[in-house]
Every structure is written in structure tokens, then in C-alpha cells.
Tab-separated table of C-alpha atoms in Angstrom:
chain	number	residue	atom	x	y	z
A	1	UNK	CA	-172.970	-2.860	-0.426
A	2	UNK	CA	-176.451	-2.801	1.073
A	3	UNK	CA	-178.397	-3.165	-2.156
A	4	UNK	CA	-179.677	0.403	-2.201
A	5	UNK	CA	-178.111	2.736	-4.725
A	6	UNK	CA	-178.533	6.461	-5.109
A	7	UNK	CA	-177.591	8.802	-7.928
A	8	UNK	CA	-176.100	11.262	-8.156
A	9	UNK	CA	-173.827	11.111	-5.138
A	10	UNK	CA	-173.201	14.848	-5.261
A	11	UNK	CA	-175.341	17.611	-6.713
A	12	UNK	CA	-174.886	21.355	-6.836
A	13	UNK	CA	-177.811	23.368	-8.083
A	14	UNK	CA	-179.041	26.905	-8.243
A	15	UNK	CA	-182.296	27.999	-6.690
A	16	UNK	CA	-184.082	28.103	-10.026
A	17	UNK	CA	-182.951	24.705	-11.281
A	18	UNK	CA	-184.982	21.532	-11.526
A	19	UNK	CA	-183.240	18.296	-10.722
A	20	UNK	CA	-184.125	14.785	-9.604
A	21	UNK	CA	-182.585	12.340	-7.164
A	22	UNK	CA	-182.870	8.652	-7.937
A	23	UNK	CA	-182.935	5.668	-5.624
A	24	UNK	CA	-183.039	2.016	-6.576
A	25	UNK	CA	-183.213	-1.003	-4.293
A	26	UNK	CA	-182.237	-4.524	-5.289
A	27	UNK	CA	-183.462	-6.220	-2.124
A	28	UNK	CA	-187.010	-7.118	-3.111
A	29	UNK	CA	-188.429	-4.752	-0.515
A	30	UNK	CA	-191.823	-3.125	-0.790
A	31	UNK	CA	-191.368	0.056	1.238
A	32	UNK	CA	-189.121	2.979	0.383
A	33	UNK	CA	-188.256	6.156	2.257
A	34	UNK	CA	-186.653	9.567	1.794
A	35	UNK	CA	-184.775	11.137	4.694
A	36	UNK	CA	-183.040	14.478	5.035
A	37	UNK	CA	-179.894	14.705	7.133
A	38	UNK	CA	-178.748	18.193	8.071
A	39	UNK	CA	-175.805	19.034	10.274
A	40	UNK	CA	-176.478	18.674	13.996
A	41	UNK	CA	-180.104	17.581	13.489
A	42	UNK	CA	-181.696	14.151	13.707
A	43	UNK	CA	-182.508	12.428	10.473
A	44	UNK	CA	-185.844	13.749	9.273
A	45	UNK	CA	-188.251	11.417	7.577
A	46	UNK	CA	-189.689	13.098	4.505
A	47	UNK	CA	-191.743	10.546	2.599
A	48	UNK	CA	-192.761	6.912	2.885
A	49	UNK	CA	-194.018	4.674	0.119
A	50	UNK	CA	-195.471	1.247	0.761
A	51	UNK	CA	-196.301	-0.862	-2.282
A	52	UNK	CA	-195.921	2.275	-4.422
A	53	UNK	CA	-198.499	4.176	-2.387
A	54	UNK	CA	-197.443	7.218	-0.428
A	55	UNK	CA	-198.277	6.596	3.220
A	56	UNK	CA	-196.427	9.449	4.854
A	57	UNK	CA	-195.635	13.030	4.018
A	58	UNK	CA	-194.040	14.761	6.965
A	59	UNK	CA	-195.072	18.327	6.162
A	60	UNK	CA	-192.486	18.562	3.443
A	61	UNK	CA	-192.579	21.727	1.305
A	62	UNK	CA	-194.016	21.282	-2.160
A	63	UNK	CA	-190.682	22.131	-3.752
A	64	UNK	CA	-189.863	18.486	-2.965
A	65	UNK	CA	-191.957	16.099	-5.018
A	66	UNK	CA	-191.555	12.318	-4.659
A	67	UNK	CA	-192.371	9.718	-7.248
A	68	UNK	CA	-192.476	5.952	-6.839
A	69	UNK	CA	-193.184	4.221	-10.171
A	70	UNK	CA	-192.621	0.738	-8.723
A	71	UNK	CA	-191.392	-0.880	-5.522
A	72	UNK	CA	-187.790	-0.801	-6.676
A	73	UNK	CA	-187.462	2.838	-7.700
A	74	UNK	CA	-187.961	6.088	-5.891
A	75	UNK	CA	-187.348	9.606	-7.113
A	76	UNK	CA	-187.223	12.975	-5.439
A	77	UNK	CA	-187.892	15.846	-7.810
A	78	UNK	CA	-186.444	19.163	-6.744
A	79	UNK	CA	-187.634	22.573	-7.886
A	80	UNK	CA	-186.945	26.092	-6.677
A	81	UNK	CA	-184.954	24.989	-3.667
A	82	UNK	CA	-183.551	27.214	-0.947
A	83	UNK	CA	-180.006	27.242	0.451
A	84	UNK	CA	-181.333	25.729	3.705
A	85	UNK	CA	-182.316	22.650	1.700
A	86	UNK	CA	-178.636	21.798	1.368
A	87	UNK	CA	-178.201	18.467	3.131
A	88	UNK	CA	-177.527	14.778	2.674
A	89	UNK	CA	-180.604	13.065	1.256
A	90	UNK	CA	-180.820	9.421	2.152
A	91	UNK	CA	-183.011	6.779	0.621
A	92	UNK	CA	-183.922	3.595	2.456
A	93	UNK	CA	-185.973	0.492	1.845
A	94	UNK	CA	-187.513	-2.184	4.009
A	95	UNK	CA	-189.657	-5.281	3.863
A	96	UNK	CA	-192.929	-4.208	5.389
A	97	UNK	CA	-195.140	-7.154	4.496
A	98	UNK	CA	-196.056	-9.587	7.294
A	99	UNK	CA	-193.791	-7.904	9.809
A	100	UNK	CA	-194.620	-5.395	12.507
A	101	UNK	CA	-191.040	-4.250	12.581
A	102	UNK	CA	-188.523	-3.572	9.896
A	103	UNK	CA	-184.880	-2.803	9.529
A	104	UNK	CA	-184.411	-0.121	6.973
A	105	UNK	CA	-181.472	-0.446	4.638
A	106	UNK	CA	-179.959	2.804	3.473
A	107	UNK	CA	-178.256	4.013	0.355
A	108	UNK	CA	-175.081	6.128	0.399
A	109	UNK	CA	-177.008	9.384	0.029
A	110	UNK	CA	-176.902	12.359	-2.288
A	111	UNK	CA	-175.007	15.365	-0.961
A	112	UNK	CA	-177.042	18.335	-2.201
A	113	UNK	CA	-175.765	21.905	-2.211
A	114	UNK	CA	-178.126	24.705	-3.168
A	115	UNK	CA	-176.421	27.932	-4.168
B	1	UNK	CA	-194.632	10.907	21.172
B	2	UNK	CA	-191.495	8.996	20.369
B	3	UNK	CA	-188.136	10.521	21.189
B	4	UNK	CA	-184.577	9.253	21.200
B	5	UNK	CA	-181.805	11.007	23.111
B	6	UNK	CA	-178.122	10.439	22.576
B	7	UNK	CA	-176.546	12.774	25.082
B	8	UNK	CA	-172.981	12.119	23.969
B	9	UNK	CA	-172.314	14.258	20.928
B	10	UNK	CA	-168.695	13.228	20.459
B	11	UNK	CA	-166.457	10.637	22.083
B	12	UNK	CA	-162.758	10.013	21.525
B	13	UNK	CA	-161.005	6.903	22.716
B	14	UNK	CA	-157.608	5.393	22.168
B	15	UNK	CA	-157.491	2.204	20.164
B	16	UNK	CA	-158.196	-0.964	22.188
B	17	UNK	CA	-160.176	0.899	24.822
B	18	UNK	CA	-163.782	-0.070	25.471
B	19	UNK	CA	-166.448	2.538	24.820
B	20	UNK	CA	-170.156	2.715	25.606
B	21	UNK	CA	-172.595	4.811	23.610
B	22	UNK	CA	-175.720	5.798	25.490
B	23	UNK	CA	-179.254	5.858	24.170
B	24	UNK	CA	-182.378	6.814	26.087
B	25	UNK	CA	-185.793	6.656	24.509
B	26	UNK	CA	-189.338	7.762	25.197
B	27	UNK	CA	-192.492	6.144	23.919
B	28	UNK	CA	-196.038	5.529	25.055
B	29	UNK	CA	-196.276	2.327	23.034
B	30	UNK	CA	-196.024	-0.969	24.864
B	31	UNK	CA	-194.581	-2.639	21.788
B	32	UNK	CA	-191.761	-0.953	19.974
B	33	UNK	CA	-188.437	-1.665	18.323
B	34	UNK	CA	-185.015	-0.229	18.878
B	35	UNK	CA	-182.161	-0.041	16.407
B	36	UNK	CA	-178.551	0.980	16.159
B	37	UNK	CA	-177.028	2.196	12.926
B	38	UNK	CA	-173.453	3.124	12.043
B	39	UNK	CA	-172.660	5.926	9.608
B	40	UNK	CA	-169.037	5.852	8.423
B	41	UNK	CA	-167.549	8.794	6.518
B	42	UNK	CA	-168.915	7.367	3.265
B	43	UNK	CA	-172.362	8.444	4.446
B	44	UNK	CA	-174.309	5.224	4.203
B	45	UNK	CA	-176.140	4.132	7.350
B	46	UNK	CA	-175.303	0.537	8.176
B	47	UNK	CA	-177.803	-1.475	10.199
B	48	UNK	CA	-176.241	-3.052	13.312
B	49	UNK	CA	-179.020	-4.446	15.454
B	50	UNK	CA	-182.750	-4.509	16.126
B	51	UNK	CA	-184.207	-5.225	19.543
B	52	UNK	CA	-187.914	-5.829	20.287
B	53	UNK	CA	-189.441	-4.281	23.378
B	54	UNK	CA	-190.613	-7.647	24.666
B	55	UNK	CA	-187.144	-9.162	24.481
B	56	UNK	CA	-184.819	-7.739	27.109
B	57	UNK	CA	-182.038	-10.206	26.545
B	58	UNK	CA	-178.736	-8.529	25.986
B	59	UNK	CA	-176.867	-9.394	22.853
B	60	UNK	CA	-173.231	-9.798	21.932
B	61	UNK	CA	-171.868	-9.904	18.420
B	62	UNK	CA	-168.114	-10.067	18.266
B	63	UNK	CA	-166.758	-6.869	19.817
B	64	UNK	CA	-170.232	-5.322	19.925
B	65	UNK	CA	-172.715	-5.729	22.752
B	66	UNK	CA	-176.019	-4.135	23.561
B	67	UNK	CA	-177.642	-3.581	26.948
B	68	UNK	CA	-181.406	-3.078	26.800
B	69	UNK	CA	-183.022	-1.969	30.063
B	70	UNK	CA	-186.713	-1.265	29.888
B	71	UNK	CA	-186.794	0.003	33.474
B	72	UNK	CA	-184.561	2.922	32.540
B	73	UNK	CA	-185.658	3.175	28.887
B	74	UNK	CA	-182.107	2.722	27.747
B	75	UNK	CA	-180.486	0.780	24.940
B	76	UNK	CA	-176.736	1.247	25.276
B	77	UNK	CA	-174.111	0.025	22.865
B	78	UNK	CA	-170.623	-1.072	23.900
B	79	UNK	CA	-167.655	-1.620	21.634
B	80	UNK	CA	-164.914	-3.691	23.206
B	81	UNK	CA	-161.282	-3.237	22.194
B	82	UNK	CA	-162.109	-0.412	19.818
B	83	UNK	CA	-160.406	-0.152	16.445
B	84	UNK	CA	-159.798	2.755	14.100
B	85	UNK	CA	-162.395	1.309	11.708
B	86	UNK	CA	-165.011	1.843	14.401
B	87	UNK	CA	-164.701	5.605	13.896
B	88	UNK	CA	-168.118	6.733	12.677
B	89	UNK	CA	-171.322	8.374	13.777
B	90	UNK	CA	-173.626	5.972	15.588
B	91	UNK	CA	-177.379	6.456	15.633
B	92	UNK	CA	-179.929	4.948	17.933
B	93	UNK	CA	-183.483	4.759	16.578
B	94	UNK	CA	-186.954	3.817	17.746
B	95	UNK	CA	-189.804	2.421	15.694
B	96	UNK	CA	-193.425	2.202	16.680
B	97	UNK	CA	-195.229	-1.058	16.071
B	98	UNK	CA	-197.748	-1.376	13.304
B	99	UNK	CA	-199.507	-4.499	12.113
B	100	UNK	CA	-198.302	-4.162	8.579
B	101	UNK	CA	-196.810	-1.509	6.468
B	102	UNK	CA	-193.825	0.716	6.629
B	103	UNK	CA	-192.761	2.005	10.014
B	104	UNK	CA	-191.344	5.376	10.883
B	105	UNK	CA	-187.933	5.399	12.470
B	106	UNK	CA	-187.243	8.129	15.023
B	107	UNK	CA	-183.528	8.795	15.211
B	108	UNK	CA	-181.359	10.344	17.877
B	109	UNK	CA	-178.892	13.050	16.925
B	110	UNK	CA	-176.029	10.572	16.836
B	111	UNK	CA	-172.738	10.130	18.651
B	112	UNK	CA	-169.535	10.727	16.717
B	113	UNK	CA	-166.933	8.190	17.824
B	114	UNK	CA	-163.287	8.787	17.021
B	115	UNK	CA	-160.831	6.008	17.723
B	116	UNK	CA	-157.284	7.306	17.923
B	117	UNK	CA	-154.544	4.931	16.839
């Protein structure tokens, strides 16, 4: 148990659905991340939040919309997805204050299938 | 630009054998950080180690050891006397240095290790 939880663990949705992924960290960290893991590709960083402010958006399509209401919670809102968006979506958190480096601690991921 | 290469896509070993997972990185930064993560079938990435670019000391933790060589830009990971529970995908990652704030991790494509009983 790394202290980062994600719900749901599995999600199947149609291309016209709207759904949300939730991530919660219990580690007192101040930075949170969304990654996409597709088969045979490196993990792709999607979004970074530091102290609730978005600091990185790696050219992610607008059909993915992140929300970070506080340092402990992170959401990824999904709308009008494509089948190629099917992947494992991983959330991570880290302590970014006063450190130039940081281990990121990951949740178990949400396995998303878009039909 | 940062890049991490894990040339070994899949490795199979018989239990109790030693195995080394290779990692080669590229960066123009003089200060950077290297990581290894383990991803078991459950999907969660488990942090194993962080190494700073200015600290080339090798490290041993139980059956795990890491060999950091700046001259060859490599950060290899060895498991001694492998066990079935070591079966997982292992990722090497590189982080640039920033004064404060969240860092980006650049991951390799991973090496799938299968330990055969």
C-alpha cells in the first residue's frame, strides 16, 4: 500500500460517455501527476499539479480534463474519448517542496477501455 | 532532451539465477536523478531506488544492487538469486533537476522479467 488510491480500477465506456477518474493521496504530498501507460510505449506524463496549480500539460487532447481541488485529490474527466485512449491511467504524488528531486509514488491505476 | 533506453524488452531466468537489467540514459543536464521502479501484475509502480548524478556510489539492498556509471551513462540493476516474486516489469527513469516544484520523470519502455520456478 503506497498511500495513493485510484477509483475505479476498471472502466469501460463508450465514445459518447462522460466519466471521471479519481485519485487520492494520503502521504501529505503537494504534487500530483497523471500518466498514461499504453502497451509497448513508455509511460507518458499527461498533467502535473503542484500545490493545486497545473504546471504541466503535455499536449494532451482537450477530451481529457484534469481537476485538482486540493493537494490530496486529483481527477481526470473524460469526454468523447477514442478507442486509442484505452490504456492504464496512473496517478502519482510526490513531495516537491524544498527538494530538487522527488520520488513519485504511484497508485494502482485505472484500466480504461473505450468501445 | 532526456531519454532513457532499456534495450532488453523481455528476460527470462530460472529461479536463483542472477539477472542484470540494463538502463542507458541521455541528458544535457549536469545534475539529474535516476530511478528504478517495479510494476508487478497488479499494475502499481513501486519505487525501488533513487540515485543522484553527483553520487556514483553503488548501492546494495538485500538481493538488489545498482551500478551507476556516469562515464557510460548507465544505471544497471542486478537481482541476485532471483525469486518468482521478482517477476514484473522494471522501469528505469530519469528526472531533471529543478530548484523546487514537481519534476517530470522520463521513463524507459521497461523490461519484463519472468522468473521461472
